[in-house]
Amino acid sequence: MQPPNGLGRALLTWSPAEAQCGGAAIALGPLVRRPLSNLFWPTQFKFKPVTFRFTIDASGRPLSIERIDSDFVSFGDDLAPALAASQFASGAKASCQITYTPKILSLAEAPVGDLISYTISPIGGALPNEGWARIKPAGDCGKAPTVAPLLSAFPNYARIPGTPGIREWTLIGYDIDRQGKPANVHIMDSNGNAALAKASAKAMQGWKFDDGPRTGCIYAYRRNPLTLAAPPAPEEAAFRPADATCEEPHQWTQPLSLQFPENYRRRMIEGWAIVRYDVAPWGAVGNLKVLASQPSEDFGKQAIFMLQGATLPKSSRGLTGCVDRVRYVFDHNAPPAE
């Protein structure tokens, strides 16, 4: 898919188009998530549908996610995480596939809801004024001199239900009266969390500004995703070859560069990987191989990336058959909102 000539900055959206397991079509319900949109300059990019293979466990959760082809996909780093955050009908299924199709829209034609959603997770940079002009209602709220908040209020996010893997939001519209108090508070849009929408509208009424009146103001409340825990991980000992010479635990002379995959961190999706490798006599790690990873192959790829620069102490003959498990987990004491 190639954008038309002369198109300015555009919004790239991905949508799940079709899915099947064992050759039979399966329903794409509302819990099959759309990947996050991206903002880009469509000068030389070409896009085509992207297909993933996966399995579904008894609860309807997609696992063992991997892309069918290895071609680089521009602006597609949320495709696999969106699938990992999705939910299908309950019942274990194997040999599943899902295809995502791209669509390029100018900021003048993109649905306003898509533009609002982009501002919640602006992974391609700030939305230009052209996009904001379609979101903001008519009024003078943004005109200079702008009014400063003297008092702000927020919902108790910890008491509002969240969704694993999904950042939820509500866009509130309001005016400011002559006393600097919000008036005509109303819900402009949301991505479906009714409790957040109700609490956001109530919280907005508690604000206080230094001047007024103003009309056409907006504010977005965001609730971070609940953590989507990784499925249970097997013990690495089950994968260790019988003739392994690798000793446990390891004493790294060049520690691992521990990095959580950013596209999964954004959705608070945990994972794990089990990797095997050998160690040269001079301590370098080599022959790296992913033995298993969940919920997607991306956690295995990240583990390989982290291990490539690590070293162990020198030895006379090196080591073979080393097997490690890498766990990607979050601090569960982190606040639920931004």
CSV table of C-alpha atoms in Angstrom, one decimal:
chain,number,residue,atom,x,y,z
A,1,MET,CA,0.0,0.0,0.0
A,2,GLN,CA,1.6,3.3,-1.1
A,3,PRO,CA,0.3,6.7,-0.1
A,4,PRO,CA,-0.9,9.2,-2.7
A,5,ASN,CA,1.6,11.8,-3.9
A,6,GLY,CA,1.5,15.1,-2.2
A,7,LEU,CA,0.1,13.7,1.0
A,8,GLY,CA,1.3,15.6,4.1
A,9,ARG,CA,1.8,14.1,7.5
A,10,ALA,CA,-0.5,11.1,7.8
A,11,LEU,CA,-1.9,8.6,10.3
A,12,LEU,CA,-1.2,5.0,9.7
A,13,THR,CA,-3.7,2.6,11.3
A,14,TRP,CA,-3.7,-1.2,11.4
A,15,SER,CA,-6.9,-3.3,11.7
A,16,PRO,CA,-7.3,-7.0,12.2
A,17,ALA,CA,-8.9,-8.2,9.0
A,18,GLU,CA,-9.3,-11.9,9.3
A,19,ALA,CA,-8.4,-14.8,11.6
A,20,GLN,CA,-8.6,-18.6,11.4
A,21,CYS,CA,-7.5,-21.6,13.4
A,22,GLY,CA,-6.9,-24.9,11.6
A,23,GLY,CA,-8.3,-23.5,8.4
A,24,ALA,CA,-11.6,-22.5,10.0
A,25,ALA,CA,-12.5,-18.8,10.4
A,26,ILE,CA,-12.8,-17.5,13.9
A,27,ALA,CA,-14.7,-14.4,15.1
A,28,LEU,CA,-12.9,-11.1,15.6
A,29,GLY,CA,-14.8,-9.7,18.6
A,30,PRO,CA,-14.4,-6.4,20.3
A,31,LEU,CA,-11.7,-7.8,22.5
A,32,VAL,CA,-9.4,-8.3,19.5
A,33,ARG,CA,-7.4,-5.1,19.9
A,34,ARG,CA,-6.4,-2.7,17.2
A,35,PRO,CA,-2.7,-1.8,17.2
A,36,LEU,CA,-1.8,1.7,18.1
A,37,SER,CA,-1.8,4.2,15.2
A,38,ASN,CA,1.4,6.0,14.1
A,39,LEU,CA,2.1,9.4,12.7
A,40,PHE,CA,4.6,9.7,9.9
A,41,TRP,CA,5.7,11.5,6.7
A,42,PRO,CA,4.6,9.1,3.9
A,43,THR,CA,7.3,9.9,1.4
A,44,GLN,CA,8.8,6.5,0.5
A,45,PHE,CA,7.1,3.9,2.7
A,46,LYS,CA,5.2,1.0,1.3
A,47,PHE,CA,2.9,-1.1,3.4
A,48,LYS,CA,1.4,-4.5,3.0
A,49,PRO,CA,-0.8,-6.8,5.3
A,50,VAL,CA,1.1,-8.5,8.1
A,51,THR,CA,0.2,-12.0,9.3
A,52,PHE,CA,1.0,-13.7,12.6
A,53,ARG,CA,0.7,-17.3,13.6
A,54,PHE,CA,-0.3,-18.2,17.2
A,55,THR,CA,-2.2,-20.5,19.5
A,56,ILE,CA,-5.1,-19.9,21.8
A,57,ASP,CA,-5.3,-21.3,25.3
A,58,ALA,CA,-8.4,-22.5,27.1
A,59,SER,CA,-9.2,-19.0,28.4
A,60,GLY,CA,-9.0,-17.5,24.9
A,61,ARG,CA,-5.6,-15.9,25.3
A,62,PRO,CA,-3.3,-15.8,22.3
A,63,LEU,CA,0.2,-17.3,22.9
A,64,SER,CA,3.3,-18.4,21.0
A,65,ILE,CA,2.9,-15.3,18.7
A,66,GLU,CA,5.3,-15.1,15.8
A,67,ARG,CA,5.3,-13.3,12.5
A,68,ILE,CA,5.1,-15.5,9.4
A,69,ASP,CA,7.6,-13.5,7.3
A,70,SER,CA,10.7,-11.8,8.4
A,71,ASP,CA,10.5,-8.6,6.3
A,72,PHE,CA,10.9,-5.4,8.2
A,73,VAL,CA,7.6,-3.7,8.9
A,74,SER,CA,7.7,0.1,9.2
A,75,PHE,CA,5.7,1.5,12.1
A,76,GLY,CA,4.4,-2.0,13.1
A,77,ASP,CA,6.0,-2.4,16.5
A,78,ASP,CA,2.6,-2.6,18.3
A,79,LEU,CA,1.1,-5.3,16.1
A,80,ALA,CA,2.3,-8.3,18.2
A,81,PRO,CA,1.7,-6.6,21.5
A,82,ALA,CA,-1.9,-5.7,20.4
A,83,LEU,CA,-2.5,-9.3,19.6
A,84,ALA,CA,-1.0,-10.4,22.9
A,85,ALA,CA,-3.4,-8.0,24.7
A,86,SER,CA,-6.4,-9.5,22.8
A,87,GLN,CA,-8.9,-12.0,23.8
A,88,PHE,CA,-10.7,-14.6,21.7
A,89,ALA,CA,-13.6,-16.9,22.6
A,90,SER,CA,-12.6,-19.5,25.2
A,91,GLY,CA,-11.4,-22.9,24.1
A,92,ALA,CA,-7.9,-24.1,23.2
A,93,LYS,CA,-7.1,-23.8,19.5
A,94,ALA,CA,-3.9,-24.5,17.5
A,95,SER,CA,-2.5,-23.5,14.1
A,96,CYS,CA,-4.1,-20.0,14.2
A,97,GLN,CA,-3.3,-17.0,12.0
A,98,ILE,CA,-4.4,-13.4,12.0
A,99,THR,CA,-3.8,-10.7,9.4
A,100,TYR,CA,-3.6,-7.0,10.0
A,101,THR,CA,-4.2,-4.6,7.1
A,102,PRO,CA,-2.7,-1.0,6.9
A,103,LYS,CA,-4.6,2.1,6.1
A,104,ILE,CA,-3.1,5.6,5.5
A,105,LEU,CA,-5.3,8.6,6.3
A,106,SER,CA,-4.6,12.3,6.1
A,107,LEU,CA,-5.2,14.2,9.3
A,108,ALA,CA,-8.1,15.9,7.5
A,109,GLU,CA,-9.9,12.6,6.9
A,110,ALA,CA,-8.9,10.4,9.8
A,111,PRO,CA,-11.8,9.7,12.3
A,112,VAL,CA,-11.7,12.1,15.2
A,113,GLY,CA,-11.7,9.1,17.6
A,114,ASP,CA,-8.5,7.8,16.0
A,115,LEU,CA,-6.9,11.2,16.4
A,116,ILE,CA,-7.9,11.4,20.1
A,117,SER,CA,-6.6,7.9,20.7
A,118,TYR,CA,-3.3,8.8,19.0
A,119,THR,CA,-2.8,11.7,21.5
A,120,ILE,CA,-3.1,9.3,24.4
A,121,SER,CA,-0.1,7.2,23.1
A,122,PRO,CA,1.7,9.5,20.6
A,123,ILE,CA,4.4,7.0,19.6
A,124,GLY,CA,5.1,8.9,16.4
A,125,GLY,CA,5.5,12.4,17.9
A,126,ALA,CA,3.1,15.1,18.9
A,127,LEU,CA,-0.1,15.5,16.8
A,128,PRO,CA,0.2,18.5,14.5
A,129,ASN,CA,-2.1,21.5,14.9
A,130,GLU,CA,-4.1,20.3,11.9
A,131,GLY,CA,-5.1,17.2,13.9
A,132,TRP,CA,-5.8,19.1,17.1
A,133,ALA,CA,-8.0,21.5,15.1
A,134,ARG,CA,-10.4,18.6,14.4
A,135,ILE,CA,-10.4,17.5,18.1
A,136,LYS,CA,-10.8,20.8,19.9
A,137,PRO,CA,-14.3,22.3,20.1
A,138,ALA,CA,-14.9,25.9,19.0
A,139,GLY,CA,-14.0,28.4,21.7
A,140,ASP,CA,-11.3,30.6,23.1
A,141,CYS,CA,-9.8,28.2,25.7
A,142,GLY,CA,-6.5,27.8,23.9
A,143,LYS,CA,-6.0,31.4,22.9
A,144,ALA,CA,-3.5,33.7,24.6
A,145,PRO,CA,-3.3,34.5,27.4
A,146,THR,CA,-4.1,31.0,28.5
A,147,VAL,CA,-5.5,30.4,31.9
A,148,ALA,CA,-3.4,28.5,34.5
A,149,PRO,CA,-4.9,25.9,36.8
A,150,LEU,CA,-4.8,26.8,40.5
A,151,LEU,CA,-6.2,23.5,41.7
A,152,SER,CA,-6.5,20.2,39.8
A,153,ALA,CA,-8.4,17.0,40.7
A,154,PHE,CA,-8.1,13.4,39.6
A,155,PRO,CA,-10.1,10.2,40.1
A,156,ASN,CA,-8.9,7.6,42.5
A,157,TYR,CA,-7.5,5.4,39.7
A,158,ALA,CA,-6.7,2.5,42.1
A,159,ARG,CA,-10.5,2.1,42.6
A,160,ILE,CA,-11.3,2.2,38.9
A,161,PRO,CA,-11.3,-1.2,37.0
A,162,GLY,CA,-8.6,-1.4,34.5
A,163,THR,CA,-7.9,-3.7,31.5
A,164,PRO,CA,-4.7,-5.8,31.1
A,165,GLY,CA,-2.6,-4.5,28.2
A,166,ILE,CA,-4.9,-1.6,27.4
A,167,ARG,CA,-4.4,2.1,28.4
A,168,GLU,CA,-7.8,3.5,28.9
A,169,TRP,CA,-8.8,7.2,28.5
A,170,THR,CA,-11.6,9.7,28.7
A,171,LEU,CA,-11.6,13.1,27.0
A,172,ILE,CA,-13.5,15.7,29.0
A,173,GLY,CA,-14.9,18.9,27.5
A,174,TYR,CA,-15.7,21.9,29.6
A,175,ASP,CA,-16.0,25.7,29.8
A,176,ILE,CA,-14.6,28.0,32.6
A,177,ASP,CA,-16.9,30.5,34.2
A,178,ARG,CA,-16.0,34.0,35.5
A,179,GLN,CA,-15.0,32.6,38.8
A,180,GLY,CA,-12.5,30.2,37.2
A,181,LYS,CA,-14.7,27.1,37.9
A,182,PRO,CA,-15.4,24.4,35.2
A,183,ALA,CA,-18.9,24.6,33.7
A,184,ASN,CA,-20.8,22.5,31.2
A,185,VAL,CA,-18.5,19.5,32.0
A,186,HIS,CA,-19.2,16.7,29.6
A,187,ILE,CA,-17.7,13.5,28.2
A,188,MET,CA,-16.5,14.1,24.7
A,189,ASP,CA,-15.1,10.6,23.9
A,190,SER,CA,-13.6,7.5,25.6
A,191,ASN,CA,-12.3,4.1,24.7
A,192,GLY,CA,-15.0,2.3,26.7
A,193,ASN,CA,-14.3,2.4,30.4
A,194,ALA,CA,-17.6,3.7,31.8
A,195,ALA,CA,-16.3,3.9,35.4
A,196,LEU,CA,-13.3,6.0,34.3
A,197,ALA,CA,-15.5,8.3,32.2
A,198,LYS,CA,-17.9,8.9,35.1
A,199,ALA,CA,-15.1,9.5,37.6
A,200,SER,CA,-13.3,11.8,35.2
A,201,ALA,CA,-16.3,14.1,34.7
A,202,LYS,CA,-16.7,14.3,38.5
A,203,ALA,CA,-13.0,15.1,39.0
A,204,MET,CA,-13.0,17.8,36.4
A,205,GLN,CA,-15.6,19.7,38.4
A,206,GLY,CA,-13.1,20.1,41.2
A,207,TRP,CA,-10.6,22.1,39.2
A,208,LYS,CA,-10.0,25.8,39.8
A,209,PHE,CA,-8.4,28.3,37.3
A,210,ASP,CA,-6.9,31.7,37.7
A,211,ASP,CA,-9.2,33.4,35.2
A,212,GLY,CA,-12.4,33.2,33.1
A,213,PRO,CA,-14.6,33.0,31.3
A,214,ARG,CA,-13.3,30.5,28.6
A,215,THR,CA,-15.1,28.1,26.3
A,216,GLY,CA,-14.1,25.0,24.4
A,217,CYS,CA,-11.6,23.5,26.9
A,218,ILE,CA,-10.6,19.8,26.9
A,219,TYR,CA,-8.6,17.5,29.2
A,220,ALA,CA,-7.8,13.8,28.9
A,221,TYR,CA,-7.7,11.5,31.9
A,222,ARG,CA,-5.6,8.3,31.4
A,223,ARG,CA,-5.5,5.1,33.3
A,224,ASN,CA,-2.5,2.9,32.7
A,225,PRO,CA,-3.0,-0.8,31.7
A,226,LEU,CA,-3.2,-3.5,34.3
A,227,THR,CA,-0.3,-5.8,34.1
A,228,LEU,CA,-0.8,-8.8,31.7
A,229,ALA,CA,1.2,-11.5,33.4
A,230,ALA,CA,3.2,-14.0,31.4
A,231,PRO,CA,1.9,-17.6,31.3
A,232,PRO,CA,3.7,-20.0,33.7
A,233,ALA,CA,7.3,-20.6,32.6
A,234,PRO,CA,8.9,-24.1,32.7
A,235,GLU,CA,12.1,-24.7,34.6
A,236,GLU,CA,15.2,-24.2,32.5
A,237,ALA,CA,16.6,-27.5,33.8
A,238,ALA,CA,14.0,-29.3,31.6
A,239,PHE,CA,15.8,-27.8,28.5
A,240,ARG,CA,19.4,-28.4,29.6
A,241,PRO,CA,21.2,-31.1,27.5
A,242,ALA,CA,22.5,-34.1,29.3
A,243,ASP,CA,26.1,-33.4,28.2
A,244,ALA,CA,26.1,-29.8,29.3
A,245,THR,CA,29.3,-28.5,30.9
A,246,CYS,CA,27.9,-25.2,32.0
A,247,GLU,CA,27.9,-24.5,35.7
A,248,GLU,CA,25.2,-22.8,37.7
A,249,PRO,CA,25.0,-20.1,38.8
A,250,HIS,CA,26.9,-17.9,36.4
A,251,GLN,CA,29.4,-15.2,37.5
A,252,TRP,CA,29.1,-12.7,34.7
A,253,THR,CA,32.3,-10.6,34.1
A,254,GLN,CA,30.3,-8.4,31.7
A,255,PRO,CA,26.8,-8.2,33.1
A,256,LEU,CA,23.7,-8.5,30.9
A,257,SER,CA,22.3,-5.3,29.4
A,258,LEU,CA,18.8,-5.7,31.0
A,259,GLN,CA,16.2,-4.1,28.8
A,260,PHE,CA,12.5,-4.6,28.7
A,261,PRO,CA,11.0,-4.6,25.1
A,262,GLU,CA,9.6,-1.1,24.9
A,263,ASN,CA,6.5,-2.0,22.8
A,264,TYR,CA,5.4,-4.5,25.5
A,265,ARG,CA,6.3,-2.2,28.4
A,266,ARG,CA,3.9,0.4,26.9
A,267,ARG,CA,1.1,-2.2,27.3
A,268,MET,CA,2.4,-3.6,30.6
A,269,ILE,CA,2.8,-7.1,29.1
A,270,GLU,CA,5.1,-9.5,30.9
A,271,GLY,CA,6.9,-12.4,29.3
A,272,TRP,CA,9.8,-14.9,29.5
A,273,ALA,CA,12.3,-16.7,27.3
A,274,ILE,CA,14.5,-19.7,27.7
A,275,VAL,CA,17.8,-19.5,25.7
A,276,ARG,CA,20.7,-21.9,25.2
A,277,TYR,CA,24.3,-20.8,24.4
A,278,ASP,CA,27.9,-21.9,24.6
A,279,VAL,CA,30.8,-19.9,26.0
A,280,ALA,CA,34.3,-19.7,24.4
A,281,PRO,CA,37.4,-20.2,26.4
A,282,TRP,CA,38.0,-16.4,26.4
A,283,GLY,CA,34.5,-15.9,27.9
A,284,ALA,CA,32.5,-14.8,24.9
A,285,VAL,CA,28.9,-16.0,24.5
A,286,GLY,CA,28.0,-17.7,21.2
A,287,ASN,CA,25.7,-20.2,19.5
A,288,LEU,CA,22.7,-18.5,20.9
A,289,LYS,CA,19.3,-20.1,20.4
A,290,VAL,CA,15.8,-19.4,21.7
A,291,LEU,CA,14.3,-22.7,23.0
A,292,ALA,CA,11.0,-21.2,24.1
A,293,SER,CA,9.4,-17.8,24.8
A,294,GLN,CA,5.9,-16.5,25.7
A,295,PRO,CA,3.6,-14.8,24.9
A,296,SER,CA,5.5,-14.0,21.8
A,297,GLU,CA,8.8,-14.6,20.0
A,298,ASP,CA,9.8,-11.0,20.7
A,299,PHE,CA,10.8,-11.8,24.3
A,300,GLY,CA,13.2,-14.5,22.9
A,301,LYS,CA,14.7,-12.0,20.5
A,302,GLN,CA,15.2,-9.5,23.3
A,303,ALA,CA,16.9,-12.2,25.4
A,304,ILE,CA,19.3,-13.0,22.6
A,305,PHE,CA,20.1,-9.3,22.2
A,306,MET,CA,20.9,-8.9,25.9
A,307,LEU,CA,23.1,-12.0,26.0
A,308,GLN,CA,25.2,-11.1,22.9
A,309,GLY,CA,27.3,-8.6,24.8
A,310,ALA,CA,27.7,-10.5,28.0
A,311,THR,CA,30.9,-12.4,29.0
A,312,LEU,CA,31.8,-15.1,31.5
A,313,PRO,CA,35.2,-15.8,33.2
A,314,LYS,CA,37.9,-17.4,31.0
A,315,SER,CA,38.3,-21.1,31.1
A,316,SER,CA,40.6,-23.7,29.6
A,317,ARG,CA,37.9,-25.4,27.5
A,318,GLY,CA,34.9,-23.1,27.5
A,319,LEU,CA,31.4,-24.2,28.3
A,320,THR,CA,28.6,-25.9,26.3
A,321,GLY,CA,24.9,-26.3,26.8
A,322,CYS,CA,24.3,-23.3,29.0
A,323,VAL,CA,20.5,-22.7,29.5
A,324,ASP,CA,19.0,-19.6,31.1
A,325,ARG,CA,15.5,-18.3,31.7
A,326,VAL,CA,15.0,-14.6,31.3
A,327,ARG,CA,11.9,-13.2,33.0
A,328,TYR,CA,10.4,-9.8,32.1
A,329,VAL,CA,8.3,-8.5,35.0
A,330,PHE,CA,7.1,-5.1,36.3
A,331,ASP,CA,7.1,-3.4,39.6
A,332,HIS,CA,3.6,-4.1,40.8
A,333,ASN,CA,3.8,-1.1,43.2
A,334,ALA,CA,3.8,1.3,40.3
A,335,PRO,CA,0.9,3.8,40.2
A,336,PRO,CA,-2.1,2.9,37.9
A,337,ALA,CA,-2.3,6.3,36.2
A,338,GLU,CA,-0.2,9.1,34.8
